[in-house]
Amino acid sequence: MKLLRVGTAGAERPALLDPDGATLRDLSGLVTDIDGALLADDAALDRIRAAVASGELPVLDSDSSNDGGVRVGAPLGRIGKIVCIGLNYHDHAAETGSAIPAEPIIFFKAPDTVIGPEDTVLVPRGSLKTDWEVELAVVIGRTARYLDSAEEGLAHVGGYAVAHDVSERAFQIERGGTWDKGKNCETFNPLGPWLVTADEVPDPQTLGLRLWVNGDPKQDGTTADQIFGVGEVVRYVSQFMTLYPGDVINTGTPAGVAMGRPDPKPYLRAGDVVELEIDGLGRQRQVFKDA
């Protein structure tokens, strides 16, 4: 299923993209939100599937609209934590001149960085090196602690989504300390448009990822190039922290970021438009403006 949340920011309601790929169906009569509690509730998910099959879900009405059009928010509410994996593609490590990590590199993004897939992204004050990164986001569906195998890791995934791991490289690399200063600026994690349940993604290592800036292609990769696959990432992270339903893992970006390009590097500025997509998971579009 393709689950989403629509409406004004902070007042989104749950919805589903109809199998026809065009019609939005209202889920508010069945569930209160798309969140970790729903993903962990097999009975509730089965009720949604049954309602889809029976054709009983109402078409989403215009009460959820914003300025005449339906705003799509982030597809997951009440996110617990966002765990991010750095340098997780062979080609991205190569373009940045970095060694292949022996173990996954972990950093965090705060849940309040998450915005909708077409919301405005803010270039931070003082920024000179705001960069783009298309990423596969993994949403946890079952509590995971001390998992023994990559297969177990995959079994604990509730769904997948497109994430844009916007990054400020000077803050991240040149200002001392950890990466977190360059990763947690306001609006730096557009998510969505959909949360696609794991049953619709039989192999997360076969997904194409693409990104454009002002219409020019910048990234064109595949999750097959990941150094640590999705199942292994979930297993690994579970050794260091408990993952709960509704937690998110951003699994890294392929080559093509601004940081990896020749000088002068084409970092993002106000007015730039970034579009990104992942096979089967939908497409995002953001206009950048100054904070």
PDB file of N, CA, C and O in Angstrom, residues 15-43:
ATOM      1  N   ALA A  15      -4.277   9.077   4.563  1.00  0.00           N
ATOM      2  CA  ALA A  15      -4.863   8.798   3.257  1.00  0.00           C
ATOM      3  C   ALA A  15      -4.114   7.644   2.610  1.00  0.00           C
ATOM      4  O   ALA A  15      -3.087   7.173   3.112  1.00  0.00           O
ATOM      5  N   LEU A  16      -4.642   7.223   1.484  1.00  0.00           N
ATOM      6  CA  LEU A  16      -4.054   6.126   0.724  1.00  0.00           C
ATOM      7  C   LEU A  16      -4.140   6.474  -0.752  1.00  0.00           C
ATOM      8  O   LEU A  16      -5.153   7.008  -1.208  1.00  0.00           O
ATOM      9  N   LEU A  17      -3.081   6.177  -1.478  1.00  0.00           N
ATOM     10  CA  LEU A  17      -3.126   6.327  -2.926  1.00  0.00           C
ATOM     11  C   LEU A  17      -3.763   5.081  -3.512  1.00  0.00           C
ATOM     12  O   LEU A  17      -3.273   3.963  -3.321  1.00  0.00           O
ATOM     13  N   ASP A  18      -4.861   5.278  -4.215  1.00  0.00           N
ATOM     14  CA  ASP A  18      -5.595   4.157  -4.797  1.00  0.00           C
ATOM     15  C   ASP A  18      -4.694   3.368  -5.761  1.00  0.00           C
ATOM     16  O   ASP A  18      -3.770   3.923  -6.361  1.00  0.00           O
ATOM     17  N   PRO A  19      -4.945   2.081  -5.899  1.00  0.00           N
ATOM     18  CA  PRO A  19      -4.165   1.305  -6.865  1.00  0.00           C
ATOM     19  C   PRO A  19      -4.182   1.861  -8.283  1.00  0.00           C
ATOM     20  O   PRO A  19      -3.297   1.532  -9.073  1.00  0.00           O
ATOM     21  N   ASP A  20      -5.149   2.736  -8.613  1.00  0.00           N
ATOM     22  CA  ASP A  20      -5.143   3.337  -9.950  1.00  0.00           C
ATOM     23  C   ASP A  20      -4.035   4.371 -10.115  1.00  0.00           C
ATOM     24  O   ASP A  20      -3.772   4.861 -11.208  1.00  0.00           O
ATOM     25  N   GLY A  21      -3.367   4.725  -9.002  1.00  0.00           N
ATOM     26  CA  GLY A  21      -2.247   5.646  -9.052  1.00  0.00           C
ATOM     27  C   GLY A  21      -2.617   7.104  -9.134  1.00  0.00           C
ATOM     28  O   GLY A  21      -1.740   7.965  -9.235  1.00  0.00           O
ATOM     29  N   ALA A  22      -3.920   7.423  -9.079  1.00  0.00           N
ATOM     30  CA  ALA A  22      -4.349   8.807  -9.255  1.00  0.00           C
ATOM     31  C   ALA A  22      -5.294   9.292  -8.165  1.00  0.00           C
ATOM     32  O   ALA A  22      -5.306  10.485  -7.849  1.00  0.00           O
ATOM     33  N   THR A  23      -6.079   8.400  -7.578  1.00  0.00           N
ATOM     34  CA  THR A  23      -7.121   8.787  -6.646  1.00  0.00           C
ATOM     35  C   THR A  23      -6.640   8.659  -5.208  1.00  0.00           C
ATOM     36  O   THR A  23      -6.060   7.638  -4.821  1.00  0.00           O
ATOM     37  N   LEU A  24      -6.877   9.718  -4.412  1.00  0.00           N
ATOM     38  CA  LEU A  24      -6.567   9.656  -2.990  1.00  0.00           C
ATOM     39  C   LEU A  24      -7.803   9.211  -2.223  1.00  0.00           C
ATOM     40  O   LEU A  24      -8.908   9.721  -2.442  1.00  0.00           O
ATOM     41  N   ARG A  25      -7.617   8.261  -1.323  1.00  0.00           N
ATOM     42  CA  ARG A  25      -8.699   7.742  -0.493  1.00  0.00           C
ATOM     43  C   ARG A  25      -8.491   8.164   0.960  1.00  0.00           C
ATOM     44  O   ARG A  25      -7.378   8.141   1.469  1.00  0.00           O
ATOM     45  N   ASP A  26      -9.583   8.515   1.604  1.00  0.00           N
ATOM     46  CA  ASP A  26      -9.548   8.989   2.986  1.00  0.00           C
ATOM     47  C   ASP A  26      -9.506   7.801   3.945  1.00  0.00           C
ATOM     48  O   ASP A  26     -10.373   6.926   3.906  1.00  0.00           O
ATOM     49  N   LEU A  27      -8.492   7.763   4.815  1.00  0.00           N
ATOM     50  CA  LEU A  27      -8.376   6.690   5.814  1.00  0.00           C
ATOM     51  C   LEU A  27      -8.808   7.119   7.207  1.00  0.00           C
ATOM     52  O   LEU A  27      -8.727   6.329   8.146  1.00  0.00           O
ATOM     53  N   SER A  28      -9.255   8.367   7.356  1.00  0.00           N
ATOM     54  CA  SER A  28      -9.517   8.869   8.702  1.00  0.00           C
ATOM     55  C   SER A  28     -10.663   8.148   9.398  1.00  0.00           C
ATOM     56  O   SER A  28     -10.787   8.206  10.628  1.00  0.00           O
ATOM     57  N   GLY A  29     -11.506   7.438   8.657  1.00  0.00           N
ATOM     58  CA  GLY A  29     -12.548   6.644   9.292  1.00  0.00           C
ATOM     59  C   GLY A  29     -12.045   5.322   9.841  1.00  0.00           C
ATOM     60  O   GLY A  29     -12.758   4.656  10.611  1.00  0.00           O
ATOM     61  N   LEU A  30     -10.833   4.947   9.469  1.00  0.00           N
ATOM     62  CA  LEU A  30     -10.271   3.669   9.920  1.00  0.00           C
ATOM     63  C   LEU A  30      -9.128   3.833  10.904  1.00  0.00           C
ATOM     64  O   LEU A  30      -8.991   3.030  11.835  1.00  0.00           O
ATOM     65  N   VAL A  31      -8.276   4.850  10.688  1.00  0.00           N
ATOM     66  CA  VAL A  31      -7.108   5.051  11.546  1.00  0.00           C
ATOM     67  C   VAL A  31      -6.967   6.526  11.853  1.00  0.00           C
ATOM     68  O   VAL A  31      -7.449   7.390  11.104  1.00  0.00           O
ATOM     69  N   THR A  32      -6.291   6.829  12.950  1.00  0.00           N
ATOM     70  CA  THR A  32      -6.115   8.230  13.336  1.00  0.00           C
ATOM     71  C   THR A  32      -4.919   8.872  12.653  1.00  0.00           C
ATOM     72  O   THR A  32      -4.889  10.089  12.460  1.00  0.00           O
ATOM     73  N   ASP A  33      -3.918   8.065  12.282  1.00  0.00           N
ATOM     74  CA  ASP A  33      -2.724   8.623  11.664  1.00  0.00           C
ATOM     75  C   ASP A  33      -1.921   7.498  11.024  1.00  0.00           C
ATOM     76  O   ASP A  33      -2.157   6.309  11.281  1.00  0.00           O
ATOM     77  N   ILE A  34      -0.957   7.886  10.185  1.00  0.00           N
ATOM     78  CA  ILE A  34       0.032   6.954   9.668  1.00  0.00           C
ATOM     79  C   ILE A  34       1.260   7.114  10.564  1.00  0.00           C
ATOM     80  O   ILE A  34       1.957   8.136  10.500  1.00  0.00           O
ATOM     81  N   ASP A  35       1.517   6.159  11.411  1.00  0.00           N
ATOM     82  CA  ASP A  35       2.609   6.285  12.372  1.00  0.00           C
ATOM     83  C   ASP A  35       3.109   4.902  12.771  1.00  0.00           C
ATOM     84  O   ASP A  35       2.669   3.880  12.228  1.00  0.00           O
ATOM     85  N   GLY A  36       4.042   4.875  13.708  1.00  0.00           N
ATOM     86  CA  GLY A  36       4.602   3.612  14.138  1.00  0.00           C
ATOM     87  C   GLY A  36       3.580   2.665  14.730  1.00  0.00           C
ATOM     88  O   GLY A  36       3.657   1.445  14.528  1.00  0.00           O
ATOM     89  N   ALA A  37       2.617   3.205  15.458  1.00  0.00           N
ATOM     90  CA  ALA A  37       1.587   2.347  16.055  1.00  0.00           C
ATOM     91  C   ALA A  37       0.799   1.617  14.978  1.00  0.00           C
ATOM     92  O   ALA A  37       0.469   0.433  15.135  1.00  0.00           O
ATOM     93  N   LEU A  38       0.506   2.293  13.879  1.00  0.00           N
ATOM     94  CA  LEU A  38      -0.214   1.638  12.784  1.00  0.00           C
ATOM     95  C   LEU A  38       0.656   0.557  12.139  1.00  0.00           C
ATOM     96  O   LEU A  38       0.187  -0.559  11.895  1.00  0.00           O
ATOM     97  N   LEU A  39       1.917   0.880  11.870  1.00  0.00           N
ATOM     98  CA  LEU A  39       2.786  -0.084  11.203  1.00  0.00           C
ATOM     99  C   LEU A  39       2.998  -1.339  12.036  1.00  0.00           C
ATOM    100  O   LEU A  39       3.232  -2.422  11.495  1.00  0.00           O
ATOM    101  N   ALA A  40       2.912  -1.205  13.351  1.00  0.00           N
ATOM    102  CA  ALA A  40       3.093  -2.347  14.238  1.00  0.00           C
ATOM    103  C   ALA A  40       1.809  -3.138  14.456  1.00  0.00           C
ATOM    104  O   ALA A  40       1.837  -4.186  15.109  1.00  0.00           O
ATOM    105  N   ASP A  41       0.696  -2.665  13.902  1.00  0.00           N
ATOM    106  CA  ASP A  41      -0.617  -3.276  14.139  1.00  0.00           C
ATOM    107  C   ASP A  41      -1.066  -4.004  12.868  1.00  0.00           C
ATOM    108  O   ASP A  41      -1.669  -3.419  11.974  1.00  0.00           O
ATOM    109  N   ASP A  42      -0.756  -5.288  12.789  1.00  0.00           N
ATOM    110  CA  ASP A  42      -1.104  -6.059  11.595  1.00  0.00           C
ATOM    111  C   ASP A  42      -2.605  -6.075  11.331  1.00  0.00           C
ATOM    112  O   ASP A  42      -3.047  -6.047  10.175  1.00  0.00           O
ATOM    113  N   ALA A  43      -3.399  -6.106  12.409  1.00  0.00           N
ATOM    114  CA  ALA A  43      -4.857  -6.139  12.234  1.00  0.00           C
ATOM    115  C   ALA A  43      -5.356  -4.853  11.584  1.00  0.00           C
ATOM    116  O   ALA A  43      -6.219  -4.882  10.697  1.00  0.00           O
TER     117      ALA A  43
END
